[in-house]
Amino acid sequence: MAISHDPVTAAPTGIDIEAWTVEQAAEALQASSISTPTPPRPRANVTIEIPLDDDALAAANAMATAEPRSKQEVHTVYKRSAPVRRDSLKRREALLKGKEGSRRRQRWENDRLLSNPYAQPPLPSDWEVRPTYPIHNVPYFLAPLWDAEYKAKAQAKITPRRANNVGDTRAHGSKEEQAAARVPRELREKLKKSRGAKNMLQDLEEEVRSFVQQWSSKERQMAEDDLVDGDSEDEEIVFVGRNGAMSDDRKRSKSVVSDDSSIASISSDDLAKERMILESLVDDRSAAFGRWLVHSIATYYGLETWSVTKGSPARREAYIGLKHKAAPAFDELPRPLYVLV
């Protein structure tokens, strides 16, 4: 088998400048020429437009070219409307009654007394405008008899009933005495909480009641004997004698002749217008409650009260006295506080 050898052409090699000689370099330089470079040609510009609002423009064009809505044929299907329930008196009454056995039905039946066998419908006379209390028509010729006898009997029944009421003092006369004889609410509350205070209240009140009773009897006796001065200014006049002795006109004694020709003298010196009710040490804290009780009792009986510190060691004294120049004239003393509270 014959093997043919094809001739291999050598690849062209580049110019080896380093192997040049001086002469070869000079020849190469002479053969080459240097000229100014030509400017590059401008490239052609290509603009690309990307439409972003194609959809909006298409919709606008479609609306512009579309026909009016009234001319379009649209197929519509209407739903069946629910029936409207008409308002009627039967329906309103059924709503007011409510369902059987419900609370609304029970209230409706109770309002109309349906379950009460003794209920009666109102009569025409019930709608008349007239007083609801019974009226007693007294003939004119019996009016003096009513004023003289029956009215007095009725008043006699009412008076003790009012006097026995708790805190009611309308049978005691003046408004000041009525206001004074009311039981303070604070006194009731404190005596409910403190147990042994009721005995203390009773002891203090008995002494105050004796003071009020003495002055009331004295005022009644002076009123019977016409010894009450009409002018209150005379009680403030003080006469000074030559020897410097002062005599107060309000302390002078007045004598009267009684039916049996005996002389009875009534002097206000014998009965002082103030009295000490409670005395205790200043440092005694428990005595403060006792003094407060004295003040409450004095307010109940229309008296004036004050406290004074005296002596050494210091003592605290609680006094009661008359608010006015005349003592409160009670026909009957009000019920004791220790009974009411």
XYZ file of C-alpha atoms in Angstrom, residues 24-269:
246
model
C 16.312 47.289 6.170
C 14.797 49.622 8.745
C 15.808 52.683 6.786
C 14.266 51.289 3.632
C 11.064 50.516 5.406
C 10.795 54.006 6.804
C 11.378 55.571 3.418
C 8.741 53.423 1.814
C 6.064 54.333 4.426
C 4.212 57.675 4.424
C 2.493 59.480 7.374
C -0.809 61.283 6.707
C -3.603 62.755 8.904
C -6.284 60.255 9.832
C -9.691 60.692 8.255
C -12.605 61.358 10.710
C -14.934 58.413 11.250
C -18.209 58.421 9.429
C -21.303 59.123 11.568
C -23.363 56.065 12.334
C -27.048 55.952 11.444
C -29.409 56.619 14.519
C -32.289 54.220 14.962
C -35.274 55.313 17.241
C -37.413 52.669 18.862
C -40.915 53.651 20.153
C -42.621 51.443 22.743
C -46.367 52.276 23.047
C -47.233 52.062 26.778
C -50.817 53.387 26.567
C -52.099 51.140 23.861
C -54.827 49.653 26.044
C -56.055 53.058 27.275
C -56.042 54.505 23.778
C -57.857 51.496 22.460
C -60.551 51.818 25.143
C -60.925 55.540 24.460
C -61.241 54.922 20.751
C -63.770 52.192 21.394
C -65.908 54.498 23.546
C -65.718 57.236 20.944
C -66.804 54.938 18.184
C -69.410 53.081 20.265
C -73.113 53.744 19.826
C -75.210 55.431 22.541
C -76.370 53.136 25.364
C -79.994 53.768 24.698
C -79.636 52.373 21.208
C -77.921 49.195 22.401
C -79.996 46.130 22.940
C -79.216 44.703 26.390
C -80.774 41.520 27.661
C -81.758 41.958 31.332
C -83.349 39.494 33.785
C -85.218 41.009 36.790
C -85.316 39.183 40.125
C -88.601 38.576 41.831
C -89.163 41.284 44.474
C -90.163 40.280 48.004
C -93.767 41.111 48.890
C -94.143 44.224 51.063
C -96.094 43.583 54.288
C -98.737 46.207 54.710
C -99.072 47.987 58.070
C -102.380 47.238 59.732
C -104.018 47.529 63.134
C -104.040 43.756 63.523
C -100.307 43.575 63.026
C -99.717 46.440 65.461
C -101.902 44.809 68.090
C -100.112 41.496 67.607
C -96.767 43.205 68.124
C -98.030 44.868 71.309
C -99.376 41.608 72.703
C -96.355 39.518 71.882
C -96.203 35.776 71.627
C -98.160 33.515 73.937
C -96.229 32.898 77.166
C -93.713 35.683 76.594
C -93.029 38.450 79.076
C -94.522 41.004 76.719
C -97.793 39.055 76.712
C -97.730 38.826 80.538
C -97.183 42.581 80.858
C -99.968 43.258 78.369
C -102.391 41.045 80.328
C -101.397 42.580 83.677
C -101.901 46.107 82.353
C -105.448 45.245 81.313
C -106.269 43.140 84.418
C -107.270 40.173 82.255
C -106.338 37.619 84.924
C -108.139 39.468 87.750
C -111.674 38.114 88.263
C -112.704 41.159 90.330
C -111.762 43.760 87.723
C -114.588 46.012 86.573
C -114.601 48.373 83.616
C -114.640 52.078 84.496
C -117.989 53.792 84.757
C -118.800 57.154 83.165
C -118.848 58.681 86.652
C -115.216 57.676 87.124
C -114.156 60.119 84.409
C -115.794 63.090 86.098
C -113.537 65.765 87.572
C -114.204 65.663 91.320
C -112.226 65.181 94.555
C -111.356 61.631 95.514
C -111.859 62.159 99.268
C -115.329 61.880 100.806
C -117.268 65.124 101.127
C -119.575 65.762 104.079
C -122.166 68.360 103.217
C -123.080 70.104 106.463
C -126.244 72.213 106.373
C -125.802 75.883 107.066
C -127.819 75.906 110.295
C -125.572 73.150 111.748
C -122.334 75.047 111.102
C -122.209 76.720 114.565
C -122.701 73.337 116.204
C -119.827 71.928 114.176
C -117.528 74.777 115.172
C -118.468 74.547 118.829
C -118.490 70.827 119.566
C -117.427 68.498 116.794
C -114.437 70.523 115.705
C -113.159 70.643 119.290
C -113.531 66.870 119.581
C -111.672 66.294 116.340
C -108.873 68.626 117.435
C -108.614 66.840 120.790
C -108.099 63.540 118.970
C -105.482 64.932 116.600
C -103.354 66.790 119.187
C -102.115 63.816 121.294
C -101.584 61.790 118.136
C -99.268 64.465 116.786
C -97.455 64.855 120.098
C -96.727 61.118 120.284
C -95.167 60.988 116.830
C -91.396 60.610 116.788
C -89.748 63.942 116.099
C -93.116 65.691 115.592
C -93.493 68.786 117.768
C -96.283 70.679 116.022
C -98.291 70.693 119.271
C -95.628 72.796 121.010
C -96.427 76.149 119.487
C -93.829 78.413 117.918
C -91.671 77.566 114.919
C -88.453 77.978 116.920
C -89.633 75.405 119.457
C -90.652 73.060 116.654
C -87.228 73.345 115.021
C -85.481 72.891 118.373
C -87.413 69.753 119.315
C -86.430 67.763 116.227
C -84.109 64.849 116.902
C -80.780 65.328 115.097
C -80.014 62.533 112.663
C -76.354 62.524 113.663
C -77.345 61.807 117.281
C -79.401 58.809 116.195
C -76.545 57.334 114.162
C -73.917 57.764 116.879
C -76.097 56.313 119.629
C -76.832 53.270 117.486
C -73.120 52.521 117.206
C -72.121 53.240 120.850
C -73.779 50.933 123.353
C -73.355 52.562 126.778
C -74.139 56.065 125.553
C -77.892 55.790 126.059
C -77.583 55.704 129.864
C -75.249 58.685 129.731
C -77.742 60.524 127.515
C -80.548 59.796 129.979
C -78.574 61.141 132.976
C -77.635 64.352 131.172
C -81.096 64.900 129.735
C -82.873 64.519 133.072
C -80.823 67.378 134.467
C -81.562 69.538 131.417
C -85.279 68.733 131.625
C -85.394 69.770 135.282
C -83.775 73.101 134.335
C -86.299 73.708 131.540
C -89.219 72.638 133.719
C -88.270 75.040 136.516
C -87.997 77.987 134.142
C -91.257 77.090 132.372
C -93.172 76.932 135.654
C -91.579 80.224 136.752
C -92.597 81.952 133.515
C -96.161 80.655 133.792
C -96.409 81.857 137.387
C -95.125 85.303 136.454
C -97.576 85.463 133.551
C -100.459 84.595 135.877
C -99.376 87.269 138.375
C -98.842 89.916 135.625
C -95.175 90.317 136.533
C -93.810 89.982 133.012
C -92.313 93.282 131.848
C -93.664 94.493 128.547
C -90.563 96.551 127.785
C -87.455 94.425 127.464
C -85.143 97.446 127.515
C -85.721 97.923 131.258
C -83.873 94.698 131.916
C -80.674 96.177 130.550
C -80.686 99.313 132.769
C -78.119 99.257 135.600
C -78.302 101.842 138.414
C -75.171 102.882 140.298
C -75.684 104.158 143.860
C -73.694 106.802 145.724
C -71.587 104.228 147.553
C -70.622 102.562 144.266
C -73.023 99.678 144.721
C -74.642 98.594 141.478
C -78.124 97.194 141.350
C -79.348 95.489 138.203
C -82.990 96.139 137.502
C -83.420 92.720 135.976
C -82.324 91.169 139.308
C -84.739 93.089 141.490
C -87.371 91.041 143.246
C -91.024 91.746 142.773
C -93.519 91.065 145.510
C -97.228 90.569 145.109
C -100.057 90.064 147.585
C -101.870 86.768 147.167
C -105.546 85.996 147.867
C -104.817 84.947 151.455
C -102.902 88.235 152.025
C -99.530 86.415 152.143
C -96.579 88.021 150.410
C -94.847 85.801 147.844
C -91.579 87.098 146.477
C -90.154 85.794 143.202
C -86.499 86.516 142.634
C -84.526 85.572 139.571
C -81.440 85.184 141.777
